Coordinates of C-alpha atoms in Angstrom, one line a residue:
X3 CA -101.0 -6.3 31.4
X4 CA -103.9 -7.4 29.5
X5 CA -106.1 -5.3 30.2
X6 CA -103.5 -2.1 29.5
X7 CA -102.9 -4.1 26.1
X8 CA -106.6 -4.0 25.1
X9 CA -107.1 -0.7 25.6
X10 CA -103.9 0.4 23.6
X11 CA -105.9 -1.8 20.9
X12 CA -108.9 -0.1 20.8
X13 CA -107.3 3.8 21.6
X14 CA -105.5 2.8 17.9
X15 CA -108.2 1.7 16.5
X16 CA -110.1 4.9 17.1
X17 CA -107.4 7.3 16.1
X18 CA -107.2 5.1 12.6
X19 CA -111.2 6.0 11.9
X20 CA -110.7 9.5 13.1
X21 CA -108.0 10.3 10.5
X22 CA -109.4 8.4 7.8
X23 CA -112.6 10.4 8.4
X24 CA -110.3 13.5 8.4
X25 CA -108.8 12.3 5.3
X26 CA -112.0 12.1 3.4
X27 CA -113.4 15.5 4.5
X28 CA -110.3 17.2 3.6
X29 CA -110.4 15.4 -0.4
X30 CA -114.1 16.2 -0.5
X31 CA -113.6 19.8 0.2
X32 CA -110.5 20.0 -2.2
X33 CA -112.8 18.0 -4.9
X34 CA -115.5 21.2 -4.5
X35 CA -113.2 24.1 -5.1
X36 CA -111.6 22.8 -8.0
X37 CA -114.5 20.6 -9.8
X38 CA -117.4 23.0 -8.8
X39 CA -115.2 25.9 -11.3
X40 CA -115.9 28.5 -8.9
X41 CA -112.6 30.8 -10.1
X42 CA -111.7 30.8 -13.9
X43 CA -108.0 31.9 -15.2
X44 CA -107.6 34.0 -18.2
X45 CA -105.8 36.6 -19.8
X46 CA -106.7 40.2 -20.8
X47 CA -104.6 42.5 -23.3
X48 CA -104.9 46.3 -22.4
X49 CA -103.6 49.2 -24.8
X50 CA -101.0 51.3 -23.8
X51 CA -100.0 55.2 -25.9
X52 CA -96.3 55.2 -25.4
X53 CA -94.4 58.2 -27.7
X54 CA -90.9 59.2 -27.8
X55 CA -89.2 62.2 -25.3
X56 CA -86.1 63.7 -26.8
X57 CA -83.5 64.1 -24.0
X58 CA -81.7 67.9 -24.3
X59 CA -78.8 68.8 -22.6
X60 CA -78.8 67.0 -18.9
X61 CA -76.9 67.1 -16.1
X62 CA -73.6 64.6 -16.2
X63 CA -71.2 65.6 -13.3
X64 CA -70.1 63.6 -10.3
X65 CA -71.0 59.7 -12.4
X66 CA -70.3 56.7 -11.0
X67 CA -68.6 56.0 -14.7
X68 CA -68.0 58.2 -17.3
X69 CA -67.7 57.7 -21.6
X70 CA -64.4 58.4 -23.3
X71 CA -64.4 58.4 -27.4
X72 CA -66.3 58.7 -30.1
X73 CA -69.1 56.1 -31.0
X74 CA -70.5 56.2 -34.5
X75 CA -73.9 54.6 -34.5
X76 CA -75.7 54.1 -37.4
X77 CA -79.4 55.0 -36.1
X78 CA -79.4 58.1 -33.8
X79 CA -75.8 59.7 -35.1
X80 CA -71.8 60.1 -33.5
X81 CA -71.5 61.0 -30.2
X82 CA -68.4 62.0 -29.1
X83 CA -67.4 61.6 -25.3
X84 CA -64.8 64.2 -23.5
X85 CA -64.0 64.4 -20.0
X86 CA -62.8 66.8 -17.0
X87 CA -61.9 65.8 -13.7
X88 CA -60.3 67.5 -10.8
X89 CA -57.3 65.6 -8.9
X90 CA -56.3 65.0 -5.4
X91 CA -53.5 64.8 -3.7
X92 CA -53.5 61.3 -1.8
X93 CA -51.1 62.7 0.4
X94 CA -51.8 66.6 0.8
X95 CA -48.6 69.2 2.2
X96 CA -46.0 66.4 0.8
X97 CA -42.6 66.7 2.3
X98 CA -40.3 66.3 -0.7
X99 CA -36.9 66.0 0.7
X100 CA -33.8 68.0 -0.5
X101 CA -33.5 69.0 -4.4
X102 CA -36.3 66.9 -5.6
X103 CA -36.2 66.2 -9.7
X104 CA -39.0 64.4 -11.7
X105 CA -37.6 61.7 -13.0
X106 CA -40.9 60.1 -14.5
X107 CA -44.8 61.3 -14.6
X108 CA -47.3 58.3 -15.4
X109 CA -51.2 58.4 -15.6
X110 CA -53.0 54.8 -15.2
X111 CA -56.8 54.4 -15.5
X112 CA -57.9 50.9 -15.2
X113 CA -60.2 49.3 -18.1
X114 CA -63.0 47.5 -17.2
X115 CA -62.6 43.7 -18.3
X116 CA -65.0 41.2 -18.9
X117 CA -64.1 38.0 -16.0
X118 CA -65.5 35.3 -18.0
X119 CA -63.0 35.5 -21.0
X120 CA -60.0 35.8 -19.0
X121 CA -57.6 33.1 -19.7
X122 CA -54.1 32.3 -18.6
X123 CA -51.1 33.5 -21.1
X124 CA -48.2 30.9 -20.9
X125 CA -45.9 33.4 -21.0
X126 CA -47.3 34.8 -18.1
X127 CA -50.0 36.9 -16.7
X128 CA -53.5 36.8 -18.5
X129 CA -55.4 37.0 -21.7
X130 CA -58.1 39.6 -21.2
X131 CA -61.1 40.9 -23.2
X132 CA -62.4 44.5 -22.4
X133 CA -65.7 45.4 -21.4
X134 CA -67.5 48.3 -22.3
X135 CA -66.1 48.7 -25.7
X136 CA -68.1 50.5 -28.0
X137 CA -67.6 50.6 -32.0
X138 CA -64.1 49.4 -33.8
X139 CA -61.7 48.3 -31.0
X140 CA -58.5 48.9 -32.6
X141 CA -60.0 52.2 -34.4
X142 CA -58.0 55.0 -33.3
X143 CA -58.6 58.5 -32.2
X144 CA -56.4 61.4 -31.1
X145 CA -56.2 61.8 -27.8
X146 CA -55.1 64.8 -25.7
X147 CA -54.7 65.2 -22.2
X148 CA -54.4 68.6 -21.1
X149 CA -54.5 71.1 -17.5
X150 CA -57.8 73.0 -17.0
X151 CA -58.3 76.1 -16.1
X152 CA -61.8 75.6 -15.6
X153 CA -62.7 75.7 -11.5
X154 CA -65.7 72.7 -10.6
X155 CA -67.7 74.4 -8.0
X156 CA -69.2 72.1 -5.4
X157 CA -71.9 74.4 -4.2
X158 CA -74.2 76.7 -6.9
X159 CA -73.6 80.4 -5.4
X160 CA -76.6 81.2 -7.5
X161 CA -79.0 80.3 -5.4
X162 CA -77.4 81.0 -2.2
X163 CA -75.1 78.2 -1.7
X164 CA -77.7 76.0 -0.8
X165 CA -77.2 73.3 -3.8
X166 CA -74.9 71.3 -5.2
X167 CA -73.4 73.0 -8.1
X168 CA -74.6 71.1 -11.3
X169 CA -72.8 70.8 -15.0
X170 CA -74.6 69.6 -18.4
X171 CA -73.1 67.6 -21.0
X172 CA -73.3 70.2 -23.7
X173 CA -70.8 72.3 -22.0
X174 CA -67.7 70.8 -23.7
X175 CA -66.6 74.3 -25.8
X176 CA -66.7 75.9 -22.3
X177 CA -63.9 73.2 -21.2
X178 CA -62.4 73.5 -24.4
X179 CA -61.7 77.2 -24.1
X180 CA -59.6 77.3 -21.0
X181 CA -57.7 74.8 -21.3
X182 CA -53.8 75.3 -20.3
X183 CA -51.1 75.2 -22.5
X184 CA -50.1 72.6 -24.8
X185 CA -50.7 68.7 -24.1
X186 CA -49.2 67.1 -21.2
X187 CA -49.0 63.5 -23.2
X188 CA -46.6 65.1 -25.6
X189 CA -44.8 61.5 -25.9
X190 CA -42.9 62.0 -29.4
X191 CA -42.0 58.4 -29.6
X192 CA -44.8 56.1 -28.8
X193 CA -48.1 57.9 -30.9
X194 CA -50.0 55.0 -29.7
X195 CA -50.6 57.4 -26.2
X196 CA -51.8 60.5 -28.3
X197 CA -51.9 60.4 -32.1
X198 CA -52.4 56.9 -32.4
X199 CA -54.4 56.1 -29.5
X200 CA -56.7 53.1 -28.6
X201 CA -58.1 50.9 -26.3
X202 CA -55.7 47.8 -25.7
X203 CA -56.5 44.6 -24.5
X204 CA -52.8 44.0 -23.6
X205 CA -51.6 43.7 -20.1
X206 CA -49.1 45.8 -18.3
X207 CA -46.4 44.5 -17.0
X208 CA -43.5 45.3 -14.6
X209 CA -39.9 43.5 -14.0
X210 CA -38.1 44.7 -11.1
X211 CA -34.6 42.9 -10.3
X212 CA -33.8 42.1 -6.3
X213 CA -30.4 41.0 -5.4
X214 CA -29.9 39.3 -8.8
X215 CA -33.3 37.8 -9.1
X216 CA -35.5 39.3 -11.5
X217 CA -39.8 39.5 -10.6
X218 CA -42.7 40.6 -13.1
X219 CA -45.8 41.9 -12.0
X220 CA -48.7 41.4 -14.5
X221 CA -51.7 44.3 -14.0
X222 CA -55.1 44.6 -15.8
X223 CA -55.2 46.4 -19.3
X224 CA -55.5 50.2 -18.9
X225 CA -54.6 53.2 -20.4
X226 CA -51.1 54.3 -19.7
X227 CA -50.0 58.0 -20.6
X228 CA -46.5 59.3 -19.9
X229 CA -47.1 62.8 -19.0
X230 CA -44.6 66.0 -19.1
X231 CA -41.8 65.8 -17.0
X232 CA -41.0 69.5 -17.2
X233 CA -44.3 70.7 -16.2
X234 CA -44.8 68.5 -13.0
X235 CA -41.6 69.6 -12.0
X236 CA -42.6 73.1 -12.4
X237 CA -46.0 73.1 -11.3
X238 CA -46.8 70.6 -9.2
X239 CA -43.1 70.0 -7.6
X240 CA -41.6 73.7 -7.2
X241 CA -45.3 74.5 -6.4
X242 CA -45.0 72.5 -3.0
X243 CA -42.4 74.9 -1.4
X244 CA -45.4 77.6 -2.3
X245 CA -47.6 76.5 -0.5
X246 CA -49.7 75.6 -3.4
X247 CA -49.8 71.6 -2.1
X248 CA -50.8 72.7 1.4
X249 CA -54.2 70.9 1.2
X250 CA -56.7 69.2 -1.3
X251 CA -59.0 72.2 -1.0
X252 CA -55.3 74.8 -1.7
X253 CA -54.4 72.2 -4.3
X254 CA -57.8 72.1 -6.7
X255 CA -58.2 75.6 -6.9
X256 CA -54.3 76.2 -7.8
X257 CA -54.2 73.1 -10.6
X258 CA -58.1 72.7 -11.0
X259 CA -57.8 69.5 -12.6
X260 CA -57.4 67.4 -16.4
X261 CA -58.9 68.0 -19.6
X262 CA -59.7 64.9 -21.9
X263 CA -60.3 65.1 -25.3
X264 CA -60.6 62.9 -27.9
X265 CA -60.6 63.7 -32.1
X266 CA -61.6 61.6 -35.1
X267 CA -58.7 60.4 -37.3
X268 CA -60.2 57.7 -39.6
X269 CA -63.4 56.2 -40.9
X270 CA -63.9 54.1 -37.7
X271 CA -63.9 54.9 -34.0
X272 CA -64.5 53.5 -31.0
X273 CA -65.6 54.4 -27.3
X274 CA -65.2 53.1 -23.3
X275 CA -67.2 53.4 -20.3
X276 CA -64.0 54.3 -17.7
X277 CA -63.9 54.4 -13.9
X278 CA -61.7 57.5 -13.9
X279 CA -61.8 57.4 -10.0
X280 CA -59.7 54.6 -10.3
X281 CA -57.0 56.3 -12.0
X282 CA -53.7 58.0 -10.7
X283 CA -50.9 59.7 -11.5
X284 CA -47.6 59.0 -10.1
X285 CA -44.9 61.4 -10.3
X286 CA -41.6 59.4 -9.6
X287 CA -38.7 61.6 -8.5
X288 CA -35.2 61.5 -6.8
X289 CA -34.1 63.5 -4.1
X290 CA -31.4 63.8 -1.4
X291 CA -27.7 65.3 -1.6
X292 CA -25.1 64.5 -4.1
X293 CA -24.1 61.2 -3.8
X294 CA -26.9 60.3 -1.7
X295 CA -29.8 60.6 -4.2
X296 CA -32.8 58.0 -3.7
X297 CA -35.6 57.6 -5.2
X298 CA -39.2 58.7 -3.8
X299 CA -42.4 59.0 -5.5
X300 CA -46.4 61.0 -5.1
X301 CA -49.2 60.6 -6.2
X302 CA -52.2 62.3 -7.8
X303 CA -55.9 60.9 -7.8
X304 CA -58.5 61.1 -10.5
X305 CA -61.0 62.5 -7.8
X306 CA -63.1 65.1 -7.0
X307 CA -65.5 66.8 -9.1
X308 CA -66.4 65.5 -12.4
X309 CA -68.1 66.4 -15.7
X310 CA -69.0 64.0 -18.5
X311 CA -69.0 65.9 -22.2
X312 CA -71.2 64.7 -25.0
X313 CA -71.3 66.3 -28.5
X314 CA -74.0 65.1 -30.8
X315 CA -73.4 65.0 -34.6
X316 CA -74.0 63.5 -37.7
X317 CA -78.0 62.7 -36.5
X318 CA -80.3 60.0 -38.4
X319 CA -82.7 62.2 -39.8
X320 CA -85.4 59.5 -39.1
X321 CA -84.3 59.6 -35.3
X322 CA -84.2 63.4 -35.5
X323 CA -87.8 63.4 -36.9
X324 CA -88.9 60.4 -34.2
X325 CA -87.8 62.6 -31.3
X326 CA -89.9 65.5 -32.2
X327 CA -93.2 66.1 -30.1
X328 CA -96.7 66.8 -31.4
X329 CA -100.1 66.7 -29.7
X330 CA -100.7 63.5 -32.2
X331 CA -98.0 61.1 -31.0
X332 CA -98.4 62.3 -28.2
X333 CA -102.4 61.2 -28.4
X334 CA -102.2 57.9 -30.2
X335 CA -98.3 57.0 -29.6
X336 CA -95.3 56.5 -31.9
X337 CA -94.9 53.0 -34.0
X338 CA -91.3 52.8 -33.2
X339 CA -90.2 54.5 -29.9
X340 CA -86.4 55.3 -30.0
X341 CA -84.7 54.9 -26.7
X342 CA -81.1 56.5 -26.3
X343 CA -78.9 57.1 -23.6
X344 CA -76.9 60.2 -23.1
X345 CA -78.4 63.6 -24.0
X346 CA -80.8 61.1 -26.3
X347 CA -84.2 60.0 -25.8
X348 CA -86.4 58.2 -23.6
X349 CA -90.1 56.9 -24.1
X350 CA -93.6 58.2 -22.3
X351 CA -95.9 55.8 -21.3
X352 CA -99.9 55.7 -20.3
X353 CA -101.4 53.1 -19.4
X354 CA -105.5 52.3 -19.5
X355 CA -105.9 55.3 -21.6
X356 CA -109.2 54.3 -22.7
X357 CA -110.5 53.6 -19.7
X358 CA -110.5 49.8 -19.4
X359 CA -108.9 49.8 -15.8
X360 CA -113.0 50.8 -14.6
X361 CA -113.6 47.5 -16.4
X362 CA -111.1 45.6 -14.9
X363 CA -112.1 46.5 -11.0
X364 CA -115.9 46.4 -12.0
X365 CA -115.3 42.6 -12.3
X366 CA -113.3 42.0 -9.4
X367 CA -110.2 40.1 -11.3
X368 CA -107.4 39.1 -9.2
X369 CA -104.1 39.8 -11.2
X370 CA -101.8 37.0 -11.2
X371 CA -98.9 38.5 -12.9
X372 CA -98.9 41.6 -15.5
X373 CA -96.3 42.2 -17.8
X374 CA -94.9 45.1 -20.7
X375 CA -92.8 43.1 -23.4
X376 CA -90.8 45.8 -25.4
X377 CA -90.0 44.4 -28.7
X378 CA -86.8 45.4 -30.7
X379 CA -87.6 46.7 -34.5
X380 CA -84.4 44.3 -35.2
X381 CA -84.7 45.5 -39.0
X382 CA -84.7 49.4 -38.3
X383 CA -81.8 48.5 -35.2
X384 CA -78.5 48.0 -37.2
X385 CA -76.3 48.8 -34.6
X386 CA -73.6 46.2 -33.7
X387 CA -74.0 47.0 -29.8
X388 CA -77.7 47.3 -27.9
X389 CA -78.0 47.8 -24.9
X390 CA -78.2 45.3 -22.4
X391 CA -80.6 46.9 -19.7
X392 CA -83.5 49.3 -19.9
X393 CA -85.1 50.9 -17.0
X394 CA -89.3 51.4 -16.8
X395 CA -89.9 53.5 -13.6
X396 CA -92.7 56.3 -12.2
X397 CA -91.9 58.9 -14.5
X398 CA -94.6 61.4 -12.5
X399 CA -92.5 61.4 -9.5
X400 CA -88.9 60.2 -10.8
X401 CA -88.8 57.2 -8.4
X402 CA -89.1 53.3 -9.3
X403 CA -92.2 51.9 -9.6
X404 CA -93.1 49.0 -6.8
X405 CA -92.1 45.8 -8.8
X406 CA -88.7 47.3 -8.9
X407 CA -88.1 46.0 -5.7
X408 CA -88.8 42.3 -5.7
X409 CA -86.0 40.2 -5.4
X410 CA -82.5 40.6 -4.6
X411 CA -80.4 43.6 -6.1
X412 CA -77.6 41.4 -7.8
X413 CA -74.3 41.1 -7.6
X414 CA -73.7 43.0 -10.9
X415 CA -75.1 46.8 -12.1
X416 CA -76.4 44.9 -14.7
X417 CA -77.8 41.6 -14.4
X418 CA -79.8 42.3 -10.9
X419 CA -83.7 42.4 -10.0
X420 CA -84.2 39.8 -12.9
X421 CA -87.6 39.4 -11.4
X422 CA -88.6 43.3 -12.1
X423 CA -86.9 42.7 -15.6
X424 CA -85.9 44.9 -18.2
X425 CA -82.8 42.5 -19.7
X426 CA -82.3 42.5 -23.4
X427 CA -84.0 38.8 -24.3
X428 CA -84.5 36.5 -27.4
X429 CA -87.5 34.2 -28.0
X430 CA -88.1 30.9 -29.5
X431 CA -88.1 32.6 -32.8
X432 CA -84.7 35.0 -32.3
X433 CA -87.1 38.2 -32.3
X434 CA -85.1 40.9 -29.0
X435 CA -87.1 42.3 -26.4
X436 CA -87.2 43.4 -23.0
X437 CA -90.1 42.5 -20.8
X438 CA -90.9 44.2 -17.5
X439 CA -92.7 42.8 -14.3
X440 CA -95.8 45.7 -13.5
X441 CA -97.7 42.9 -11.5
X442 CA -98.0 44.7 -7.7
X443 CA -97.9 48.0 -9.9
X444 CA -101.4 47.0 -11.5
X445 CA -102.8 45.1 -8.3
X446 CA -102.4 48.2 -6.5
X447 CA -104.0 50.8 -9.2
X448 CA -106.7 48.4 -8.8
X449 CA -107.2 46.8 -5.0
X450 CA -105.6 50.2 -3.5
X451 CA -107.0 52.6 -6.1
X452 CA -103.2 53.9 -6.1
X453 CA -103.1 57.1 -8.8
X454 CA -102.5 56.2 -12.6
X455 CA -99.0 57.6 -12.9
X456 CA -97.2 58.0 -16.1
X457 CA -94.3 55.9 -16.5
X458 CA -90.4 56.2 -18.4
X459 CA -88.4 53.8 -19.9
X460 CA -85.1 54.5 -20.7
X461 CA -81.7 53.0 -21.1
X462 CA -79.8 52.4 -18.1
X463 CA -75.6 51.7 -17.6
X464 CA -76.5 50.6 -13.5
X465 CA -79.8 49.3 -12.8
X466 CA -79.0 49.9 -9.0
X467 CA -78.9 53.9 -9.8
X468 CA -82.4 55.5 -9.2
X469 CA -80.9 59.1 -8.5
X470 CA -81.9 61.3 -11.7
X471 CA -80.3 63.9 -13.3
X472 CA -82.0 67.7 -14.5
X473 CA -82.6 69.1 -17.9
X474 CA -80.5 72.2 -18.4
X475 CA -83.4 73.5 -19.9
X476 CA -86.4 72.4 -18.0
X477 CA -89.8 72.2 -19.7
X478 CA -93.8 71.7 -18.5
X479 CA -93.4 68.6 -19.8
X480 CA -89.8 66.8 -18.6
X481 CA -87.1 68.5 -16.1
X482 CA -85.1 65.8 -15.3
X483 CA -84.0 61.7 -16.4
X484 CA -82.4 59.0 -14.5
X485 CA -78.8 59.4 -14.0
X486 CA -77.9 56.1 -15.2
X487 CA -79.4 56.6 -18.4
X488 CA -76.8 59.4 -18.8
X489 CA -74.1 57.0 -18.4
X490 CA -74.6 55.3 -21.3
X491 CA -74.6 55.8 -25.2
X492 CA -75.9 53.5 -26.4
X493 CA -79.0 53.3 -28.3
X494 CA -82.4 50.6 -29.4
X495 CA -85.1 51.1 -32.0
X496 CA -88.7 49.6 -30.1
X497 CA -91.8 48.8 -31.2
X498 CA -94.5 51.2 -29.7
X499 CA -98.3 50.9 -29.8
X500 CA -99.4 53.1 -32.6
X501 CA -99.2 49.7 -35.5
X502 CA -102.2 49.3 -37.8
X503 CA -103.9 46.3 -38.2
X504 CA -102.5 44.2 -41.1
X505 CA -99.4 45.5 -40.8
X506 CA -96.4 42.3 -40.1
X507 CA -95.6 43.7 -37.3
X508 CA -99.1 44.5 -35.8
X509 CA -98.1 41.4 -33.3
X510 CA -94.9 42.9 -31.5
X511 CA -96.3 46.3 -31.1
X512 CA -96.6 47.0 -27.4
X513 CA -99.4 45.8 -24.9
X514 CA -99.7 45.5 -21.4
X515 CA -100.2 41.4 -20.5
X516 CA -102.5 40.6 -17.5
X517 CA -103.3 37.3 -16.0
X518 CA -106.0 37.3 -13.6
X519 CA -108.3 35.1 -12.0
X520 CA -112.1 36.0 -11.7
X521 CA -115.0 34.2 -9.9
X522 CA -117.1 32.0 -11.3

């Protein structure tokens, strides 16, 4: 036992010297790398030509969501949203029953509301606030809902068949011209669903009474349209005994779809972004014999093939003037670079243009982070509404740059990839901007020698959209745009490079930020 004792003694003893020993190497080598100065951190300020690209007529059919109204803003001009959709039966070849009469055509589209405003209403049911309002919310607007004659293709026979059939947003007088017959939300009594229409905030209700007992049903706010009776029960009822209703493929060739279009009735106006996939209508009719009658009801979806219709007017002659090209701005860069969503205008971008990125790998820097900070011109932007998210991508080859893909996507189409950036921001000091993550973007032009592509920024409605859209008129210069950028309207004067020294805003004009470390 003793002896098994001392030699426990001395085996801790040793291991004690050993670590300490350890210890003291590990400090000393520690103490070298960071006393001895052998890397330095710094930053390094690199110009960047960045010029505006005006946006012509694009391609707008098939979006995830689509504009309705009219939007006056005060620095590009009015843009005025229509829409055409084909429908779907959700139940093709319908069995009606005997001597079926309409009794009631609605059409519902959901608004989108904004979840962190919603309160309860005593009386029941919520208090909402809509999202993705645009301009006066109670302006109103005449609004007419009509059948098109227009057929949406899915295939392009021109061509072969071989691609999907495409439609541009400055096709609206081609709509226009074949539509069918008069208005089917010919409602003489309430004017707020044509004449008189806006977006509400006020929820929909329904009370249905059950053996005495009376039950209400509280549903988002939306737009809700009665729709003429007579001419569902002519053409989409009598048409089922033709055959006409036979299937989805029969039935959008026979009706081909709806027509929206909106007009400007007063000084103010206002516009939504709509999910019109989420709408329906529901034709309510009875049918049975005499006596017998009971109630039965189909329904019509707000699918299939879409087209969103823009009209520009009214343009800001200073944006009008911004937006046009010339081998100068296209040399030295614009001082203010207007982006705009829509058929707008986007912004070009080179980076190292004088050919510091040489420089950069001659000294071997390591980057540490690299960032673009887009500041707003917040005396030249006077609109109430900005957008909330721009998109910088790989404008060469119409796919996101690298740094777009750090991070998790987000749970909104919004407010994701917060690490790649690109969120409307203020500073200490209240001045907007948008600042955008190029760090693996740079590291790569210089430790992969990856080509120096030219990038695009422009504004986005779903940051998780990367498809793009093509120019109806393609040049050598631009064919196509992100697709999300043709989503929204919505518009933000920037800062670009081309600012003079001495000038008060020669500090926010645009520079790409590197942080590097180099070796002693």
């Amino acid at each position: 036992m003793y002896h098994n004792s001392f030699f426990k003694k001395v085996l801790i003893i040793c291991c004690v010297v050993f670590l300490y020993s350890c210890d003291k190497d590990y400090n000393s080598i520690g103490d070298n790398l960071i006393g001895g100065s052998h890397f330095v951190f710094d930053d390094y300020t690199s110009d960047v030509v960045a010029y505006n690209q005006e946006i012509t007529a694009i391609q707008s059919n098939n979006q995830a969501v689509n504009p309705l109204g009219i939007y006056q803003d005060p620095d590009f001009g009015t843009t005025t949203a229509n829409f055409v959709t084909q429908l779907t039966l959700a139940a093709p070849n319908p069995t009606l029953g005997t001597n079926p009469v309409v009794e009631s055509v609605e059409l519902s589209i959901p608004y989108f509301v904004d979840a962190t405003q919603t309160t309860v209403n005593t009386a029941g049911g919520n208090n909402y606030v809509l999202d993705s309002i645009y301009g006066d919310a109670n302006a109103k607007m005449k609004l007419s809902v009509y059948r098109s004659g227009y057929y949406l293709r899915n295939i392009d026979p021109i061509g072969g068949f071989v691609e999907p059939q495409k439609y541009y947003t400055d096709q609206n007088n081609v709509f226009n011209q074949v539509k069918i017959g008069d208005r089917l939300n010919n409602n003489t009594i309430d004017r707020n669903e044509n004449d008189e229409f806006f977006f509400s905030n006020a929820q929909h209700s329904v009370t249905t009474t059950t053996d005495g007992v009376s039950t209400t049903t509280y549903s988002v706010p939306g737009m809700k349209l009665s729709l003429d009776v007579d001419y569902f029960q002519t053409y989409i009822i009598n048409a089922v005994a033709l055959g006409k209703l036979a299937s989805n493929d029969v039935f959008k060739d026979y009706f081909r779809g709806l027509y929206f279009q909106v007009e400007k009735i007063s000084s103010t106006s206002s516009l939504a972004m709509l999910n019109f996939a989420g709408g329906t209508i529901t034709i309510k009719y009875k049918e049975g014999e005499d006596g017998a009658r009971v109630d039965n009801s189909m329904v019509l979806n707000l699918t299939g093939n879409t087209v969103s219709l823009l009209e520009q007017s009214n343009l800001n002659p200073t944006y009008t003037n911004a937006i046009q090209s010339s081998d100068s701005k296209i040399a030295n860069g614009d001082s203010r670079l207007y982006v705009k969503g829509g058929q707008g205008a986007m912004t070009r971008l080179r980076l190292f243009d004088k050919g510091d990125l040489a420089t950069i790998k001659g000294n071997g820097w390591l980057v540490n982070e690299a960032n673009l900070v887009f500041y707003v011109d917040d005396e030249s932007s006077t609109s109430s509404h900005r957008p909330q998210r721009l998109y910088l991508y790989d404008f060469t080859n119409h796919r996101p740059i690298t740094d777009y893909y750090d991070g998790v996507s987000g749970t909104t189409i919004k407010n994701g990839k917060t690490i790649y950036g690109g969120i409307l921001t203020k500073d200490a000091s209240g001045n907007s901007y948008y600042k955008f993550r190029l760090t693996n973007h740079i590291r790569n032009l210089i430790q992969k020698d990856s080509t120096n592509i030219e990038l695009g920024l422009v504004v986005t409605e779903n940051i998780n959209t990367i498809t793009n859209a093509k120019l109806k008129t393609p040049t050598t210069t631009i064919t196509r745009a992100p697709q999300a950028s043709v989503m929204n309207p919505l518009g933000i004067i920037l800062f670009g490079n081309n600012i003079p020294l001495g000038d008060p805003n020669y500090d926010k004009r645009l520079r790409l930020q590197i942080y590097y470390t180099k070796p002693n």
